[in-house]
Coordinates of N, CA, C and O in Angstrom, one line a residue:
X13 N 29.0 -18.7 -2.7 CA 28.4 -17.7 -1.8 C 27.2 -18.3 -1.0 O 26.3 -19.0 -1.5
X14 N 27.5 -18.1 0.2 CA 26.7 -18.3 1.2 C 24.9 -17.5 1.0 O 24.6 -16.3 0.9
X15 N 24.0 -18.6 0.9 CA 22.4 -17.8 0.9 C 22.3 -17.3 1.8 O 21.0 -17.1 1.8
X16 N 22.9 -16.7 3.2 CA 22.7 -15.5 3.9 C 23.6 -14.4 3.3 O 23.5 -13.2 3.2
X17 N 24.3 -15.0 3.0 CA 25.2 -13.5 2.1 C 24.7 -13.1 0.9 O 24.9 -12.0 0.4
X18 N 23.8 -14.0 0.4 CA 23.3 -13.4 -1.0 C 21.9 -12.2 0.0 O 21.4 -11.1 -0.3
X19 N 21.9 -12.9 0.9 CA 20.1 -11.9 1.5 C 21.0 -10.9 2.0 O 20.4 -9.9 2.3
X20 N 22.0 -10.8 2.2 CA 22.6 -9.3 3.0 C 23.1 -8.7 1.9 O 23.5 -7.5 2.0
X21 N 23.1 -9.4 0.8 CA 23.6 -8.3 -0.3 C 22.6 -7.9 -1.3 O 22.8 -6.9 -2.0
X22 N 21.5 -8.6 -1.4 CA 20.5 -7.8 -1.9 C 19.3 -7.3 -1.6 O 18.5 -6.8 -2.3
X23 N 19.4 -7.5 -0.2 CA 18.0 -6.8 0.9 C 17.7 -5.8 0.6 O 16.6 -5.6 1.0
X24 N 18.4 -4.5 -0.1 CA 18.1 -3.4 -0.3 C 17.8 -3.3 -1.8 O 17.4 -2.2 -2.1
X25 N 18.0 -4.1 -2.8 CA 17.6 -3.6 -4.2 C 16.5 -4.8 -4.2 O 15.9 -4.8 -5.3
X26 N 16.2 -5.5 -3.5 CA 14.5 -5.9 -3.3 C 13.6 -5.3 -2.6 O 12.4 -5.6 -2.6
X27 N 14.0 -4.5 -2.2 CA 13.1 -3.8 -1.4 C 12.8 -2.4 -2.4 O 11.7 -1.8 -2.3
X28 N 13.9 -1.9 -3.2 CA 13.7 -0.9 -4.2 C 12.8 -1.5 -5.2 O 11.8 -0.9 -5.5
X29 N 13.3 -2.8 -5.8 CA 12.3 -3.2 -6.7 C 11.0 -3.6 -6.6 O 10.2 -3.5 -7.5
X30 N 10.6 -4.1 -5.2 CA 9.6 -4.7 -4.7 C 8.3 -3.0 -4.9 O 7.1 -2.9 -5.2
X31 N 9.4 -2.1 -4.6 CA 8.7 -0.8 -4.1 C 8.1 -0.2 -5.4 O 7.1 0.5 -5.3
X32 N 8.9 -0.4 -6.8 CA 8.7 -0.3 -7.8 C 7.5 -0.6 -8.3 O 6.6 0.1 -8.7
X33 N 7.8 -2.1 -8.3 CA 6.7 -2.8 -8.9 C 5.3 -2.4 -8.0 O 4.4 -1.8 -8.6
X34 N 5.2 -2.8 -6.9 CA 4.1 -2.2 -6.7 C 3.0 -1.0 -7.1 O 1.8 -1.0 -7.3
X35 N 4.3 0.0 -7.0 CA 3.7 1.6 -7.7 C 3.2 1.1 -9.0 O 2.0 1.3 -9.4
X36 N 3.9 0.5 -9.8 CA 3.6 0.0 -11.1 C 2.1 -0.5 -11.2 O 1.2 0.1 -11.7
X37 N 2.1 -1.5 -10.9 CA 0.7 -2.2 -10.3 C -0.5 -1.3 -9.9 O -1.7 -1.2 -10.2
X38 N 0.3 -0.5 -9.0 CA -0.9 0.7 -8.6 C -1.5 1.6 -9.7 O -2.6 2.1 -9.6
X39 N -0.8 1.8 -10.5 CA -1.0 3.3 -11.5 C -1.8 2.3 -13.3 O -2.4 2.9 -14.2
X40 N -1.6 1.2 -13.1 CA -2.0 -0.1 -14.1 C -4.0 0.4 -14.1 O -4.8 0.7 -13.2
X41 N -4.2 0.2 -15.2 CA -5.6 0.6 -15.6 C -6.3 -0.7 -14.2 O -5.5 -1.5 -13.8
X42 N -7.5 -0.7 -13.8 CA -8.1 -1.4 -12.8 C -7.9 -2.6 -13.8 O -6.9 -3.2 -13.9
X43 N -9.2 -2.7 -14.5 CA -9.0 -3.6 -15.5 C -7.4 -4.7 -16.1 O -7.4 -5.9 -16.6
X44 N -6.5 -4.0 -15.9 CA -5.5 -5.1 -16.3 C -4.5 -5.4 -14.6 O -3.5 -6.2 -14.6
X45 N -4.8 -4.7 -13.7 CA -3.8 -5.1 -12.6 C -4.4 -6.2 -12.4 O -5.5 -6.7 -13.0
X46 N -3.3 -7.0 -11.1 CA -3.6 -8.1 -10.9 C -4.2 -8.2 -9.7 O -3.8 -7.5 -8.8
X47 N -5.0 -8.9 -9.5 CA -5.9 -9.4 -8.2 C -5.9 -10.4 -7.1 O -6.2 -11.5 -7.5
X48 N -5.5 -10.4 -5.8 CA -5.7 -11.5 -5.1 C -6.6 -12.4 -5.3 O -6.3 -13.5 -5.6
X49 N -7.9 -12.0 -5.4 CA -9.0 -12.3 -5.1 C -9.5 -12.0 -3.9 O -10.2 -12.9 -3.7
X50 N -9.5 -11.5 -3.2 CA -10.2 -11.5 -2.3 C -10.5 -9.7 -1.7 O -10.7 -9.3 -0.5
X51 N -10.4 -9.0 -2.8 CA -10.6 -7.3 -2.5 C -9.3 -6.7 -2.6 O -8.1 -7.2 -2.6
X52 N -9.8 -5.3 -2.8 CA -8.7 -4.1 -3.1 C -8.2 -3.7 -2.1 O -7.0 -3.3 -2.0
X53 N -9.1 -3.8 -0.9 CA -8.0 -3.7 0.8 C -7.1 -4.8 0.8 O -5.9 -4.7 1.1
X54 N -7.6 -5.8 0.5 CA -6.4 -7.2 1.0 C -5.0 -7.3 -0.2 O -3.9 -7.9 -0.2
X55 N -5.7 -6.4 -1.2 CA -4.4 -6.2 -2.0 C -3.6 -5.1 -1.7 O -2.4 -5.2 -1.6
X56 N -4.4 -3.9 -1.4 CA -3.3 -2.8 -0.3 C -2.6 -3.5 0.7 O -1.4 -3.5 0.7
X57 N -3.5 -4.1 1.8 CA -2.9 -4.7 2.9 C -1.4 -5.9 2.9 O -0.3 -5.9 3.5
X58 N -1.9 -6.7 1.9 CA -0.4 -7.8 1.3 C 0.5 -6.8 0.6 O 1.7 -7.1 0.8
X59 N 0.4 -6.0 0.0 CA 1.4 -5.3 -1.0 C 2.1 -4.4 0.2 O 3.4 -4.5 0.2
X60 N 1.5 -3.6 1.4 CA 2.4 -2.7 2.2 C 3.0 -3.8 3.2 O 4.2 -4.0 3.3
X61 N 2.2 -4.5 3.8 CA 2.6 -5.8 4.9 C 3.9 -6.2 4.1 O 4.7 -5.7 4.8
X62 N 4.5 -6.7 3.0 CA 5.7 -7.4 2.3 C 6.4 -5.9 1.8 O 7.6 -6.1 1.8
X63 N 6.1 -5.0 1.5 CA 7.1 -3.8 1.8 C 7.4 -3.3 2.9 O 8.5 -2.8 3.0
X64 N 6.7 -3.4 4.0 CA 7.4 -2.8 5.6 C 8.4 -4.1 6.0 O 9.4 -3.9 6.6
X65 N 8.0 -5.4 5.6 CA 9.1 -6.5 6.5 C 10.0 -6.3 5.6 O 11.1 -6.3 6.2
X66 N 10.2 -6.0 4.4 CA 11.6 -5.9 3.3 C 12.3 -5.2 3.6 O 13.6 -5.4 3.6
X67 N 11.5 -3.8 3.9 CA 12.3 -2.4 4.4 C 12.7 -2.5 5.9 O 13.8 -2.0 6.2
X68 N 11.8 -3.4 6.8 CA 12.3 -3.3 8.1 C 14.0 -4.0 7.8 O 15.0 -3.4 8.3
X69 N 14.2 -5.7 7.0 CA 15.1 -6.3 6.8 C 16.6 -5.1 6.0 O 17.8 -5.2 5.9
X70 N 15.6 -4.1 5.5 CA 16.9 -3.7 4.3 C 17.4 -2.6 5.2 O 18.6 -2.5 5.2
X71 N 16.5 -1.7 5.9 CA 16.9 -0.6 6.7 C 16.9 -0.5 8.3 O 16.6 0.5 9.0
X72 N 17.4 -1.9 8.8 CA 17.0 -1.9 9.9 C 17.5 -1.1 11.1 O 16.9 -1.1 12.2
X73 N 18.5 -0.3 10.9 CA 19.7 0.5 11.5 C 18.4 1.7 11.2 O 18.6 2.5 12.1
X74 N 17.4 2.1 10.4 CA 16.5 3.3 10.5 C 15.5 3.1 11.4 O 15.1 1.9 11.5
X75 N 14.9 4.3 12.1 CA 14.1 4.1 13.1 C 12.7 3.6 12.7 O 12.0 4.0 11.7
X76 N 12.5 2.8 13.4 CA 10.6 2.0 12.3 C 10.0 3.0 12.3 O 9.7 3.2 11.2
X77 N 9.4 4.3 13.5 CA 8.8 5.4 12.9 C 9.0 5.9 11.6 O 8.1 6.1 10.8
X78 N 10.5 6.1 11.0 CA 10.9 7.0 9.8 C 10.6 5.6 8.5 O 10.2 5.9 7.4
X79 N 10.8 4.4 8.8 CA 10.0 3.5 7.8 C 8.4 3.7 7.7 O 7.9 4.0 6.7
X80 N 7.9 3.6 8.6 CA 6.1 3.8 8.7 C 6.2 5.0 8.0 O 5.8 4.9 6.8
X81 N 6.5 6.0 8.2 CA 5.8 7.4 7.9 C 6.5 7.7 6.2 O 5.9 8.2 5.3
X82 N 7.8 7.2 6.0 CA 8.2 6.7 4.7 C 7.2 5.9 4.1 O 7.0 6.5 3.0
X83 N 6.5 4.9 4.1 CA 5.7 4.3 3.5 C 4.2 4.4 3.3 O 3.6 3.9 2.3
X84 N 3.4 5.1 4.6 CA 2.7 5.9 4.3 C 2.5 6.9 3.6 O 1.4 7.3 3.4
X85 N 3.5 7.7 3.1 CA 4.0 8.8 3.0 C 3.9 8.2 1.0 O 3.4 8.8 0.1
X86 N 4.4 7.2 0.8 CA 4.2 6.2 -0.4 C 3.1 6.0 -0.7 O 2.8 6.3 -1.9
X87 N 2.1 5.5 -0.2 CA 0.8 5.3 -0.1 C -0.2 6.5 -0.2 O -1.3 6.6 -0.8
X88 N 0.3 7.2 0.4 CA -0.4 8.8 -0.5 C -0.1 8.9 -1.7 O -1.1 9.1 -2.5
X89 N 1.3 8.8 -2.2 CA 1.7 9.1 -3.7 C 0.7 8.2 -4.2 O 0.0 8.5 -5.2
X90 N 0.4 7.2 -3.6 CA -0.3 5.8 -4.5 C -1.7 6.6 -5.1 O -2.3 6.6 -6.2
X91 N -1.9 7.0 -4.1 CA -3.3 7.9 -4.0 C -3.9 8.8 -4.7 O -5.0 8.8 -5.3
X92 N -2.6 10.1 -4.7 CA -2.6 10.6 -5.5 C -2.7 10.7 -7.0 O -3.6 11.4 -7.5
X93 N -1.8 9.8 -7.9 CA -1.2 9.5 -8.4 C -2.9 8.8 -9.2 O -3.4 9.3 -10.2
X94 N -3.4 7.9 -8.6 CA -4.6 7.2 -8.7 C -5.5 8.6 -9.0 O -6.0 8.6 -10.2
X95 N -5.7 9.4 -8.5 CA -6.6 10.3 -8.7 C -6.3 10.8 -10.3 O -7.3 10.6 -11.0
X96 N -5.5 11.2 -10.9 CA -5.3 11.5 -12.1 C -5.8 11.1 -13.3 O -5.1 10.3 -13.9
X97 N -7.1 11.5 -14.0 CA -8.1 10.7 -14.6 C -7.4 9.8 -15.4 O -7.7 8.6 -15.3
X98 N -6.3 10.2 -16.3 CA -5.5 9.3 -17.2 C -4.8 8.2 -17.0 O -4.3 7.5 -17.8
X99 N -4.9 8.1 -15.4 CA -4.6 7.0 -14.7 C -5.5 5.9 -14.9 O -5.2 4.7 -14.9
X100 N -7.0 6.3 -15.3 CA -7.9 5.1 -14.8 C -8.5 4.7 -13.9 O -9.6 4.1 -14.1
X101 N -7.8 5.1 -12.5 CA -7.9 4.3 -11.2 C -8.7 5.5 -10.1 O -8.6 6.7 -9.9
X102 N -9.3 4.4 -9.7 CA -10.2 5.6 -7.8 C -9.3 5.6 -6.9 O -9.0 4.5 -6.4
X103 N -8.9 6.7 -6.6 CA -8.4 7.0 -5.6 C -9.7 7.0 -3.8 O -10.9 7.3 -3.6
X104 N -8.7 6.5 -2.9 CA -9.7 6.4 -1.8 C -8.8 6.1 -0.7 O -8.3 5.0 -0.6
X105 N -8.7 7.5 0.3 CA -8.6 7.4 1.5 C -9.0 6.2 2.5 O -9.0 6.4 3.7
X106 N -9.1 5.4 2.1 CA -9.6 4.3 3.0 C -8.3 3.2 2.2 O -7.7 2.4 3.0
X107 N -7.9 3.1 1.0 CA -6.9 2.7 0.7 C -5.8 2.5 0.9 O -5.0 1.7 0.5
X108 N -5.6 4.2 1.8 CA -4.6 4.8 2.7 C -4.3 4.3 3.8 O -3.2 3.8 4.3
X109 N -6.0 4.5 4.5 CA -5.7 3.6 5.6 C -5.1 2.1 5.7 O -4.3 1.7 6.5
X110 N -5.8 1.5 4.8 CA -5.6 0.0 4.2 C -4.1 -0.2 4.7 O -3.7 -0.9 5.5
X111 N -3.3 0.9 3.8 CA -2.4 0.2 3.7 C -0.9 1.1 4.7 O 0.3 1.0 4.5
X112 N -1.4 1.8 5.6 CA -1.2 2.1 7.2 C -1.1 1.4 7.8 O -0.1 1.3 8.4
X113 N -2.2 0.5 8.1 CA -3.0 -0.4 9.1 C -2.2 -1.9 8.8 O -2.0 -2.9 9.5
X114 N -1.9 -1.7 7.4 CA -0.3 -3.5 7.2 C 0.7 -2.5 7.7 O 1.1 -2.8 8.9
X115 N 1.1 -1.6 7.2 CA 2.0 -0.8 8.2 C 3.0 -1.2 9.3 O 4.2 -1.6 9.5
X116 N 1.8 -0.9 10.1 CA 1.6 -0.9 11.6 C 1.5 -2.1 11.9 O 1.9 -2.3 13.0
X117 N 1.0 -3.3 11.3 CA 0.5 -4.7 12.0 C 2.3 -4.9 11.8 O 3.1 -4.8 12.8
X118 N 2.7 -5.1 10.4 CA 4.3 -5.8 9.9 C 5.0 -5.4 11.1 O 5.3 -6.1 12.0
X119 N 5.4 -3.8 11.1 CA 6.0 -3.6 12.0 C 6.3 -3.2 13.0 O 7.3 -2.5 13.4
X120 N 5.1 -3.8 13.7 CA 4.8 -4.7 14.9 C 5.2 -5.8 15.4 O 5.7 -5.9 16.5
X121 N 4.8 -6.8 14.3 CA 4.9 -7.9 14.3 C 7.2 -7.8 14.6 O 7.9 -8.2 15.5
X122 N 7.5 -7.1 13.2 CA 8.9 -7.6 12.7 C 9.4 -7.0 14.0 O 9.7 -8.0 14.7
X123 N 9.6 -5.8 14.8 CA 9.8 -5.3 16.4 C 9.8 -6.3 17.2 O 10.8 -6.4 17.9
X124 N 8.6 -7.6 17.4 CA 8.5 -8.7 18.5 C 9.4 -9.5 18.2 O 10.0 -10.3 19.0
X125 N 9.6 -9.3 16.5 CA 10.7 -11.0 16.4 C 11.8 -10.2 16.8 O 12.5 -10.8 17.7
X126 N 12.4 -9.0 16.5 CA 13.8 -8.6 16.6 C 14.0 -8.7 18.3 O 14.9 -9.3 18.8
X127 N 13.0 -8.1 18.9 CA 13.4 -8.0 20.6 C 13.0 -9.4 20.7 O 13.9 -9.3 21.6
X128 N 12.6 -10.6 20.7 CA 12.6 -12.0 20.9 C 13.9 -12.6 20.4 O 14.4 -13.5 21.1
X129 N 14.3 -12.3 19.5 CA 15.9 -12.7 19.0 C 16.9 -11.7 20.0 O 17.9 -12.3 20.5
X130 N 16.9 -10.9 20.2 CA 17.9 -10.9 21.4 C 17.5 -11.3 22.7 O 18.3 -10.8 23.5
X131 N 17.0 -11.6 23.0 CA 17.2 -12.6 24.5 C 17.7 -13.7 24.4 O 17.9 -14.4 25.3

């Protein structure tokens, strides 16, 4: 089997799993998640940035508004979900944004390469 045929046949259960684990990570006592190093925006920001290019690759036939507003829409749950004392974790609207703002850069960016590959 061809390594483009393995990426067209599991583009979409990486991007479920990818989606997974993240939430997992998110809902993880502060204390034991894992850290970039370099802040809790730059870990919102790399965690949605590599879920919108997965999702743009797994669902590309869906309109990138209904991906964005899908994954934002995730990023609330994240939010939410964080607020729940037994969770552990701070919830913060700005984490929201955080992770909007990769959103919107990825698929951005993944839109320039797609209309630059057809010409």
């Amino acid at each position: 089997m061809a390594l483009i045929d393995l990426y067209h046949r599991f583009k979409v259960p990486v991007f479920w799993t990818t989606l997974l684990i993240v939430y997992g990570l998110a809902i993880m006592p502060a204390d034991q998640a894992p850290d970039l190093g370099a802040g809790d925006k730059v870990n919102h920001m790399t965690a949605f940035f590599v879920l919108t290019l997965l999702g743009r690759a797994a669902y590309r036939p869906v309109a990138a508004w209904r991906l964005a507003t899908g994954l934002s829409l995730f990023g609330i749950l994240i939010e939410l979900t964080q607020a729940i004392p037994a969770v552990r974790r701070d919830a913060s609207v700005w984490d929201w944004v955080a992770d909007s703002a990769a959103i919107l850069i990825a698929l951005g960016a993944a839109l320039i390469v797609e209309r630059l590959r057809r010409r």
